[in-house]
Coordinates of C-alpha atoms and ligand atoms in Angstrom, one line a residue:
M1 CA -93.5 123.9 315.2
S2 CA -94.6 122.3 318.8
L3 CA -92.6 119.8 317.5
F4 CA -89.4 121.8 317.4
L5 CA -90.2 123.2 321.0
L6 CA -90.1 119.9 322.5
L7 CA -86.9 118.4 320.8
F8 CA -85.2 121.2 321.7
P9 CA -84.5 120.4 325.4
I10 CA -84.1 116.8 324.5
I11 CA -81.4 117.9 322.3
I12 CA -79.3 120.2 324.5
I13 CA -79.6 117.3 327.5
I14 CA -78.2 115.0 325.1
L15 CA -75.2 117.4 324.2
Q16 CA -74.8 118.1 328.2
S17 CA -74.0 114.5 328.8
M18 CA -71.8 114.2 325.7
I19 CA -70.1 116.4 327.3
P20 CA -68.4 113.8 330.0
T21 CA -68.1 111.0 327.7
A22 CA -66.1 112.9 325.8
S23 CA -63.8 113.6 328.3
V24 CA -63.4 109.9 329.1
S25 CA -62.1 109.4 325.0
D26 CA -59.3 110.2 325.8
D27 CA -58.7 107.7 327.9
C28 CA -60.9 104.9 326.6
Q29 CA -58.4 102.5 323.8
I30 CA -60.5 99.7 323.8
S31 CA -64.8 100.0 323.2
T32 CA -67.4 96.6 324.2
G33 CA -67.6 95.3 321.4
T34 CA -63.9 94.3 320.9
I35 CA -62.9 90.9 320.4
L36 CA -59.3 89.3 320.9
S37 CA -58.2 86.2 319.8
P38 CA -54.4 84.2 319.6
S39 CA -53.8 85.4 316.0
S40 CA -55.1 89.0 316.6
S41 CA -52.3 91.4 317.6
S42 CA -52.6 92.3 321.1
W43 CA -54.6 95.5 323.1
F44 CA -51.2 97.6 323.2
S45 CA -50.0 100.4 325.8
P46 CA -49.6 103.9 323.8
S47 CA -45.9 103.4 324.2
G48 CA -46.3 99.3 322.3
R49 CA -44.6 98.3 325.4
F50 CA -47.3 96.1 326.5
A51 CA -49.4 94.4 325.6
F52 CA -52.7 92.7 327.0
G53 CA -53.9 89.4 324.8
F54 CA -53.4 86.4 324.1
H55 CA -49.5 84.5 325.0
P56 CA -48.1 81.3 324.7
E57 CA -47.6 79.3 327.4
G58 CA -46.8 75.6 327.4
D59 CA -48.7 73.9 324.6
G60 CA -51.6 77.0 324.5
F61 CA -51.9 80.1 325.8
T62 CA -52.6 82.3 328.8
V63 CA -54.3 85.6 329.0
G64 CA -52.2 88.1 330.3
I65 CA -50.0 91.2 330.0
L66 CA -46.6 90.8 328.2
F67 CA -43.8 93.9 328.8
N68 CA -41.3 93.8 326.0
I69 CA -38.2 95.2 327.5
M70 CA -35.6 94.5 324.7
A71 CA -38.8 94.3 322.1
P72 CA -39.6 91.7 320.9
N73 CA -37.2 89.7 322.0
N74 CA -36.8 90.0 325.9
T75 CA -40.5 89.9 327.0
K76 CA -41.5 89.8 331.0
L77 CA -45.2 88.7 331.6
I78 CA -45.8 90.6 333.9
W79 CA -49.3 89.7 334.5
N80 CA -51.7 86.7 334.1
D81 CA -55.3 85.8 334.6
N82 CA -56.3 82.1 336.1
R83 CA -53.1 81.5 336.4
D84 CA -53.2 77.8 338.4
G85 CA -55.5 77.0 335.5
A86 CA -55.6 74.9 332.0
Q87 CA -54.2 77.3 328.4
V88 CA -56.7 78.3 326.7
S89 CA -56.4 77.0 322.8
N90 CA -55.7 78.6 319.4
S91 CA -60.0 79.3 319.4
A92 CA -60.2 80.3 322.3
T93 CA -62.4 84.9 322.7
L94 CA -61.9 87.6 324.6
K95 CA -64.8 90.0 324.4
L96 CA -65.4 93.6 326.3
T97 CA -69.0 93.9 326.5
K98 CA -71.5 95.6 328.5
D99 CA -71.2 92.6 331.3
G100 CA -67.6 92.4 331.8
L101 CA -64.9 90.9 330.3
I102 CA -65.3 87.7 329.0
L103 CA -63.1 85.0 327.3
L104 CA -65.3 82.1 325.4
L105 CA -63.8 78.9 324.9
A106 CA -65.1 78.2 321.8
S107 CA -64.7 74.9 320.8
E108 CA -65.9 73.9 325.3
G109 CA -68.6 76.4 324.1
A110 CA -67.6 76.9 328.1
Q111 CA -67.0 80.5 329.7
H112 CA -65.2 82.2 331.7
Y113 CA -65.2 86.3 332.8
L114 CA -62.0 87.6 334.0
F115 CA -64.7 90.7 335.3
S116 CA -67.6 90.2 335.3
D117 CA -69.9 94.1 335.8
S118 CA -73.6 92.7 336.9
S119 CA -74.7 96.2 336.6
S120 CA -73.8 95.9 333.2
S121 CA -72.1 99.7 333.1
T122 CA -68.4 98.7 331.6
H123 CA -68.0 101.5 329.0
C124 CA -64.4 100.8 327.6
A125 CA -61.0 99.7 328.7
S126 CA -57.1 100.9 328.7
M127 CA -53.7 98.9 328.3
L128 CA -52.2 101.8 330.2
D129 CA -48.2 102.8 330.1
S130 CA -47.3 101.8 333.8
G131 CA -48.5 97.6 332.7
N132 CA -52.3 98.4 334.5
F133 CA -55.0 97.3 332.8
V134 CA -58.0 99.1 333.7
I135 CA -61.5 98.5 332.6
F136 CA -63.8 101.7 333.1
N137 CA -67.3 102.9 333.2
S138 CA -68.9 106.1 331.6
N139 CA -67.6 108.3 334.5
N140 CA -64.7 107.4 333.6
N141 CA -64.5 105.0 337.2
V142 CA -62.9 102.3 337.3
L143 CA -64.6 99.3 337.6
W144 CA -61.8 96.5 337.0
Q145 CA -58.1 97.0 337.2
T146 CA -54.8 94.0 337.2
F147 CA -53.2 96.4 339.7
D148 CA -55.3 95.3 341.7
L149 CA -54.9 91.7 341.5
P150 CA -51.4 91.1 341.1
T151 CA -49.5 87.4 340.3
D152 CA -45.5 87.6 340.7
T153 CA -44.4 91.2 339.8
I154 CA -45.8 95.0 340.9
M155 CA -45.6 97.6 339.1
G156 CA -44.2 101.2 339.9
G157 CA -47.2 102.9 340.9
Q158 CA -48.4 99.7 342.1
T159 CA -49.7 98.5 345.7
L160 CA -49.9 95.6 347.7
K161 CA -52.5 95.8 350.2
N162 CA -52.9 95.2 353.4
D163 CA -52.8 90.8 354.2
K164 CA -53.0 90.2 350.2
K165 CA -50.0 88.3 348.8
I166 CA -47.5 87.9 345.2
V167 CA -46.5 84.4 344.8
S168 CA -43.2 83.3 342.9
S169 CA -43.9 81.6 339.2
V170 CA -42.8 78.0 338.8
S171 CA -39.6 79.4 336.3
D172 CA -39.8 82.3 333.6
T173 CA -42.1 79.7 331.0
N174 CA -44.4 78.3 333.6
H175 CA -46.2 81.7 335.5
S176 CA -48.0 78.8 337.7
S177 CA -47.9 79.4 340.5
G178 CA -44.6 78.5 342.5
K179 CA -42.7 77.8 345.4
F180 CA -42.3 81.0 347.6
H181 CA -45.0 83.3 347.9
L182 CA -44.6 88.0 349.7
R183 CA -46.9 88.5 352.3
M184 CA -48.8 92.0 353.5
Q185 CA -49.3 90.4 357.1
A186 CA -51.9 91.9 358.4
S187 CA -51.7 90.2 361.6
D188 CA -47.9 92.0 363.1
N189 CA -47.8 94.7 360.7
N190 CA -44.3 92.5 358.5
L191 CA -44.1 91.7 355.0
V192 CA -43.0 87.7 355.1
M193 CA -41.5 86.4 352.7
Y194 CA -42.1 82.4 353.1
L195 CA -41.7 79.0 352.0
R196 CA -45.3 78.2 350.8
G197 CA -47.1 75.7 353.1
D198 CA -50.5 75.0 354.1
V199 CA -49.8 77.7 356.5
D200 CA -47.9 80.6 356.8
R201 CA -46.0 79.3 359.5
M202 CA -43.1 81.2 361.4
E203 CA -40.2 78.8 360.6
Y204 CA -41.1 78.1 356.7
A205 CA -40.3 82.5 357.0
Y206 CA -36.9 83.1 355.3
W207 CA -37.2 87.3 355.4
A208 CA -39.2 90.1 357.1
S209 CA -38.9 93.8 357.3
N210 CA -39.4 93.4 361.1
T211 CA -41.3 96.1 361.4
F212 CA -43.9 94.4 364.5
S213 CA -44.4 97.8 366.7
K214 CA -45.5 100.1 363.5
Q215 CA -48.6 100.5 361.7
V216 CA -48.4 99.2 358.6
T217 CA -50.7 98.7 355.9
S218 CA -49.4 98.4 352.3
M219 CA -46.3 97.8 350.4
S220 CA -45.5 100.1 346.9
L221 CA -42.9 100.5 344.6
D222 CA -43.2 104.5 343.9
K223 CA -42.6 105.5 340.0
D224 CA -39.3 106.6 341.1
G225 CA -37.8 102.7 341.9
V226 CA -38.0 103.1 345.9
L227 CA -40.3 100.6 347.5
Y228 CA -41.6 101.5 350.6
L229 CA -44.2 100.3 353.1
S230 CA -47.1 102.8 354.4
I231 CA -46.8 103.7 358.2
G232 CA -50.3 104.4 359.7
N233 CA -52.0 107.8 356.8
Q234 CA -48.9 109.6 356.4
S235 CA -45.6 108.0 357.0
R236 CA -43.1 105.8 354.8
L237 CA -40.2 103.2 355.0
N238 CA -38.3 102.7 352.5
L239 CA -36.9 99.5 352.4
T240 CA -35.5 100.5 348.8
N241 CA -32.0 103.0 348.9
G242 CA -32.9 105.2 346.5
D243 CA -28.7 105.0 345.1
H244 CA -30.2 104.1 341.4
L245 CA -31.8 108.1 342.2
V246 CA -29.7 109.8 339.8
I247 CA -30.8 112.9 338.0
N248 CA -31.0 111.5 333.8
N249 CA -33.5 114.5 332.1
T250 CA -32.4 111.9 328.8
A251 CA -33.5 108.0 330.5
V252 CA -36.8 106.7 331.0
I253 CA -37.5 104.4 333.3
I254 CA -39.6 102.1 334.4
Y255 CA -39.8 99.7 337.7
S256 CA -40.6 96.7 338.8
V257 CA -40.2 94.0 341.7
R258 CA -41.2 90.9 341.3
I259 CA -40.2 87.7 343.2
E260 CA -38.5 85.1 342.0
P261 CA -39.2 81.9 341.0
H262 CA -36.4 81.5 343.4
G263 CA -37.5 83.2 346.1
Q264 CA -35.4 86.1 346.4
L265 CA -37.7 89.3 346.1
Q266 CA -35.5 91.5 343.5
V267 CA -36.4 95.0 342.3
Y268 CA -35.0 95.6 338.8
S269 CA -34.9 99.0 336.8
H270 CA -36.1 99.4 332.8
D271 CA -33.8 101.7 330.5
L272 CA -36.9 102.4 327.8
L273 CA -34.5 103.6 325.5
A274 CA -31.6 102.0 326.0
N275 CA -33.5 98.4 325.4
T276 CA -32.5 96.9 329.4
S277 CA -33.3 95.9 332.6
K278 CA -30.4 95.9 335.8
V279 CA -31.5 94.3 339.4
L280 CA -31.4 97.8 341.3
Q281 CA -31.2 95.1 344.8
R282 CA -32.3 92.0 346.5
F283 CA -34.2 91.3 349.3
P284 CA -33.0 88.9 350.8
E285 CA -29.4 89.0 349.5
D286 CA -27.8 86.0 349.9
P287 CA -30.1 83.4 347.3
C288 CA -29.2 80.7 349.6
T289 CA -30.7 82.2 352.8
V290 CA -34.1 81.5 350.6
R291 CA -35.5 78.4 352.6
G292 CA -35.8 75.6 350.7
V293 CA -35.1 77.0 347.0
C294 CA -33.1 74.2 346.5
G295 CA -35.5 71.1 347.8
H296 CA -34.3 67.4 350.0
N297 CA -31.8 66.1 350.4
S298 CA -29.4 68.7 348.9
Y299 CA -27.6 72.1 349.6
C300 CA -27.0 75.6 348.1
I301 CA -23.4 77.3 346.7
L302 CA -23.5 80.5 345.5
S303 CA -22.7 80.1 341.3
E304 CA -19.4 82.5 340.6
D305 CA -21.2 85.5 339.5
Q306 CA -22.4 85.5 343.6
T307 CA -26.2 86.4 342.9
T308 CA -28.0 82.7 340.9
P309 CA -28.4 79.8 344.2
Q310 CA -26.7 77.0 343.0
C311 CA -28.2 73.6 343.8
L312 CA -25.8 69.8 344.4
C313 CA -27.4 66.8 345.7
L314 CA -25.8 65.5 348.9
P315 CA -23.4 62.6 348.9
G316 CA -24.6 59.1 347.6
F317 CA -27.8 61.2 346.0
E318 CA -28.9 61.9 342.7
Y319 CA -31.6 64.9 341.5
N320 CA -34.7 63.8 341.5
N321 CA -34.6 65.9 337.8
P322 CA -31.8 66.3 335.9
N323 CA -33.3 68.8 334.1
S324 CA -33.7 71.0 337.3
H325 CA -31.3 71.1 340.0
Y326 CA -33.9 72.6 342.6
D327 CA -36.5 69.0 342.4
G328 CA -34.0 68.3 345.0
C329 CA -32.1 64.4 345.7
K330 CA -32.6 60.9 346.0
T331 CA -30.7 58.8 347.6
S332 CA -28.3 56.4 343.9
F333 CA -27.6 53.9 346.1
I334 CA -30.0 50.8 346.9
P335 CA -30.7 50.5 351.0
R336 CA -30.0 47.7 352.0
Y337 CA -31.8 47.2 355.7
C338 CA -30.5 46.3 359.0
P339 CA -32.7 44.5 361.2
G340 CA -32.4 44.6 365.1
N341 CA -30.1 45.3 366.2
E342 CA -28.0 44.0 363.6
P343 CA -24.1 46.0 363.6
A344 CA -24.4 47.9 360.5
G345 CA -22.7 46.6 357.0
D346 CA -20.2 48.4 355.0
N347 CA -20.7 52.3 355.0
D348 CA -19.5 55.0 352.9
S349 CA -18.9 58.5 354.8
Y350 CA -18.4 61.9 354.5
T351 CA -17.3 64.7 356.0
M352 CA -19.1 68.5 354.9
K353 CA -18.2 71.4 356.9
H354 CA -19.3 74.2 357.7
V355 CA -23.0 73.9 357.1
V356 CA -25.8 74.4 358.6
F357 CA -29.1 72.7 359.6
E358 CA -32.3 75.4 358.3
T359 CA -34.9 74.0 360.9
N360 CA -34.8 71.8 364.7
P361 CA -33.1 69.1 364.7
I362 CA -35.5 66.1 364.0
A363 CA -34.5 64.2 367.1
P364 CA -33.7 66.8 370.2
L365 CA -29.4 67.2 369.9
K366 CA -27.0 64.7 372.1
T367 CA -23.9 65.6 374.1
F368 CA -20.5 64.2 372.9
N369 CA -16.9 65.0 373.9
S370 CA -15.8 64.1 370.6
K371 CA -15.8 64.5 367.2
E372 CA -15.5 61.0 367.3
G373 CA -18.3 59.9 369.8
C374 CA -20.9 61.5 367.0
F375 CA -20.4 59.6 364.9
D376 CA -20.2 56.6 366.6
S377 CA -23.5 57.2 367.6
C378 CA -24.8 57.7 364.3
L379 CA -23.2 54.8 363.3
E380 CA -24.5 53.0 365.9
D381 CA -28.4 53.5 365.1
C382 CA -29.8 52.6 362.0
N383 CA -32.4 56.1 361.4
C384 CA -29.0 58.5 361.4
E385 CA -28.1 59.0 358.6
A386 CA -26.8 62.7 359.2
A387 CA -25.8 63.6 361.9
T388 CA -24.4 67.7 362.5
Y389 CA -21.6 68.6 365.2
F390 CA -20.9 71.9 367.0
L391 CA -17.3 72.9 366.8
R392 CA -16.6 74.5 370.6
L393 CA -15.8 78.0 370.7
D394 CA -12.9 77.6 371.8
E395 CA -11.8 74.6 369.1
D396 CA -9.8 76.2 366.3
V397 CA -11.9 78.1 363.3
D398 CA -10.4 79.4 360.1
M399 CA -12.6 82.4 360.0
S400 CA -11.9 82.4 356.4
E401 CA -13.5 79.3 355.1
F402 CA -16.2 80.6 356.9
E403 CA -16.9 83.3 354.6
R404 CA -17.6 80.5 351.9
A405 CA -19.9 78.9 354.4
V406 CA -22.3 75.9 352.4
K407 CA -25.2 76.1 353.3
V408 CA -27.5 72.8 354.0
G409 CA -31.6 72.5 352.6
L410 CA -31.2 69.4 354.0
W411 CA -34.2 69.8 356.2
C412 CA -34.8 67.1 357.0
I413 CA -33.3 63.6 355.0
Q414 CA -36.7 62.2 354.4
T415 CA -40.0 63.3 355.7
D416 CA -41.7 59.9 355.9
P417 CA -40.2 58.1 358.5
T418 CA -41.1 53.9 356.7
L419 CA -39.2 55.6 353.4
R420 CA -36.2 56.0 355.0
P421 CA -33.6 53.5 354.2
S422 CA -32.3 51.8 357.4
V423 CA -28.9 51.4 355.6
K424 CA -25.5 52.6 356.9
N425 CA -24.4 53.1 353.3
V426 CA -23.8 56.4 354.1
I427 CA -23.4 58.9 356.8
I428 CA -22.6 62.2 356.5
M429 CA -21.1 64.5 359.0
L430 CA -22.4 68.3 358.7
E431 CA -19.7 69.9 360.8
G432 CA -21.4 73.2 362.0
S433 CA -19.9 75.7 364.2
A434 CA -21.6 78.1 366.9
E435 CA -20.2 80.7 364.6
I436 CA -22.2 80.8 362.3
S437 CA -25.6 81.6 363.5
P438 CA -28.2 79.6 364.4
P439 CA -31.8 79.5 362.7
P440 CA -34.5 81.4 363.6
N441 CA -37.3 79.4 366.4
P442 CA -40.2 78.9 365.0
Ligands
NAG501 C1 -45.9 74.2 335.1 O1 -46.1 73.7 336.4 C2 -47.1 73.8 337.0 C3 -46.1 72.2 338.2 O2 -45.6 72.6 338.6 C4 -47.3 71.6 336.5 O3 -48.1 71.5 337.1 C5 -47.7 72.6 335.0 O4 -48.4 71.4 334.3 C6 -46.5 73.8 334.3 N1 -47.6 73.7 333.6 C7 -46.5 73.9 331.4 C8 -47.0 74.5 331.0 O5 -46.2 73.8 332.0
NAG502 C1 -35.9 99.8 322.3 O1 -36.7 98.8 321.2 C2 -37.8 99.9 321.1 C3 -38.5 99.6 321.2 O2 -38.3 98.3 319.8 C4 -36.8 100.6 320.0 O3 -37.6 101.0 318.3 C5 -35.8 101.6 320.1 O4 -35.2 101.4 319.0 C6 -34.7 100.8 320.9 N1 -33.9 101.9 321.5 C7 -32.5 100.7 321.2 C8 -31.2 101.3 321.1 O5 -32.0 99.8 320.0
NAG503 C1 -33.0 87.3 319.5 O1 -32.1 89.1 319.7 C2 -30.9 88.3 319.4 C3 -29.0 89.7 319.3 O2 -30.5 91.4 319.0 C4 -31.3 87.5 318.0 O3 -29.9 87.3 317.3 C5 -32.0 86.2 318.1 O4 -32.3 86.0 316.6 C6 -33.4 87.2 318.9 N1 -34.3 86.1 319.1 C7 -35.8 85.8 318.4 C8 -36.3 84.5 318.2 O5 -35.6 87.2 318.4
NAG504 C1 -55.8 107.7 358.9 O1 -56.5 108.8 358.4 C2 -58.8 109.2 358.3 C3 -59.0 109.5 358.0 O2 -58.5 110.5 356.4 C4 -58.4 109.3 360.2 O3 -59.8 109.6 360.7 C5 -57.4 108.2 360.8 O4 -57.2 109.0 362.3 C6 -55.9 108.7 360.1 N1 -55.1 107.5 361.2 C7 -54.3 108.3 361.4 C8 -53.2 107.1 362.1 O5 -53.1 108.6 361.1
NAG505 C1 -37.9 107.0 351.0 O1 -37.5 107.5 349.5 C2 -38.6 108.9 349.1 C3 -38.3 108.4 347.9 O2 -36.6 108.4 347.6 C4 -37.5 110.3 349.7 O3 -38.2 111.0 349.2 C5 -37.6 109.9 351.3 O4 -37.0 111.3 351.2 C6 -37.3 108.9 352.0 N1 -37.6 108.5 352.8 C7 -36.3 108.3 354.1 C8 -36.7 108.0 355.1 O5 -35.4 107.8 353.9
NAG506 C1 -29.2 108.7 330.8 O1 -30.1 107.4 330.1 C2 -29.5 107.9 328.5 C3 -30.5 106.5 328.0 O2 -30.6 105.4 329.0 C4 -28.0 107.3 328.3 O3 -27.8 106.8 327.1 C5 -27.3 107.5 328.9 O4 -25.7 107.0 328.7 C6 -27.7 108.2 330.3 N1 -26.8 109.0 331.0 C7 -26.2 108.5 332.2 C8 -24.9 110.2 332.8 O5 -26.2 107.0 333.3
NAG507 C1 -19.3 48.8 360.0 C2 -19.1 49.8 359.5 O1 -18.0 49.2 358.6 N1 -18.0 51.0 360.0 C3 -17.3 51.8 358.8 C4 -18.4 53.2 358.7 O2 -16.6 53.8 357.9 C5 -16.0 54.3 358.8 C6 -15.0 55.2 358.5 O3 -14.6 54.9 357.3 C7 -15.1 53.1 359.4 O4 -14.4 53.9 360.4 C8 -15.7 51.9 360.2 O5 -15.6 51.1 360.8

């Protein structure tokens, strides 16, 4: 009898503490102790569209979130762990424990925490239909979520916080960090895209929101697919026009925005009933204005569909990598040297019209009265391989041709002067015009 009286309040306490736990379980799909391996199935979102688990990459696997758009054929990896680390082998396992989410690299005996929980309060995890993978404690508080660690993609409902960035992937099959990034820049309230260098220097930027005077705090993609900047705490500045916002009650559409391997930021809509994806908007609109998209000694033109950049070698050059035209070009001739002041030997010369240097000239510009004077000056200078010649405004300009102006990504012929062939085998005259807006000053 006395024992029952003692136990009674304890039973009540246990019952009470179970009530919040019960509500948590609605959000819980994966409980602690659950193990995943490359040969087992993934942790799917309720709709089955998002799969957290091991996904093939290179010779092994990467741990990430796969978005099935046209399942199972058209998939996109929207997030992955340790993207610049080595791929994991098929003996690896992933385990949700009270201490966090651990990747055990069985063969190497090593382990790596995707999320480490020092207070051992990890309760469960869920792959949500928004594309967010979330780890909860028993009070239903978020301990960790992939939405806080974006790689190259932001999903509808996700925010890129101040001073955070997303980095393009190398390609659609290699999700290591690629050439470009988009940064929510706290220092000057701008959302900026850069060619990745040692530092984010203004001359490497190829797109910016130009919101200097506003108090920009973050970039978000809302659930309706409108990309916007938050200004202060209340107002927002829409970056996309929202033209796609037509009422269609039968459609199930989700949105994403990704910095593409070729540097453009693209906003997508994904129709989950029709199983189609389309690009709603691109920043910048012209893929050839992405700085460095083509690599050294090559230039960019638009493909037939007007949306894909195509890189061509300058005359006298060939692709560094015949399988990828985005890796720049190298000389296709054997350089011959012109020591001292000996006159240059044989030469081939090419003229390319309506092109612009994308950065400030390497050497100070000289002024000539004629194109021939400019040409001869390059010929006399052993180190000159290319010369730009700007038409004066009073000269005849065929404006229709400017519509299709070629933009040269020739930031420098060769960065290392000792590698420069001091020879007149190739002279390239780049004829620009004052009509083409000059590149921005750094
Ligand atoms: C992905 O690209 C990076 C950088 O170019 C390279 O180091 C890595 O080996 C590539 N990974 C695979 C699996 O090809
Ligand atoms: C779209 O994909 C889902 C999931 O794979 C499938 O159930 C559905 O039938 C597909 N719809 C169409 C129109 O193909
Ligand atoms: C991808 O889809 C196409 C058309 O639906 C089909 O012919 C092809 O076999 C699929 N490929 C794979 C790898 O499933
Ligand atoms: C933002 O909100 C905080 C607290 O809610 C407030 O103190 C601050 O003044 C607000 N800032 C702006 C710019 O409205
Ligand atoms: C921005 O987009 C939202 C959502 O579509 C819309 O409600 C709002 O009116 C837009 N704001 C402006 C200034 O256009
Ligand atoms: C509405 O969405 C459904 C499903 O995606 C599609 O089949 C239909 O054509 C859409 N209707 C309109 C008017 O766009
Ligand atoms: C030194 C030399 O061969 N110069 C030639 C380079 O090419 C131009 C154009 O073909 C000729 O005019 C030069 O005589």
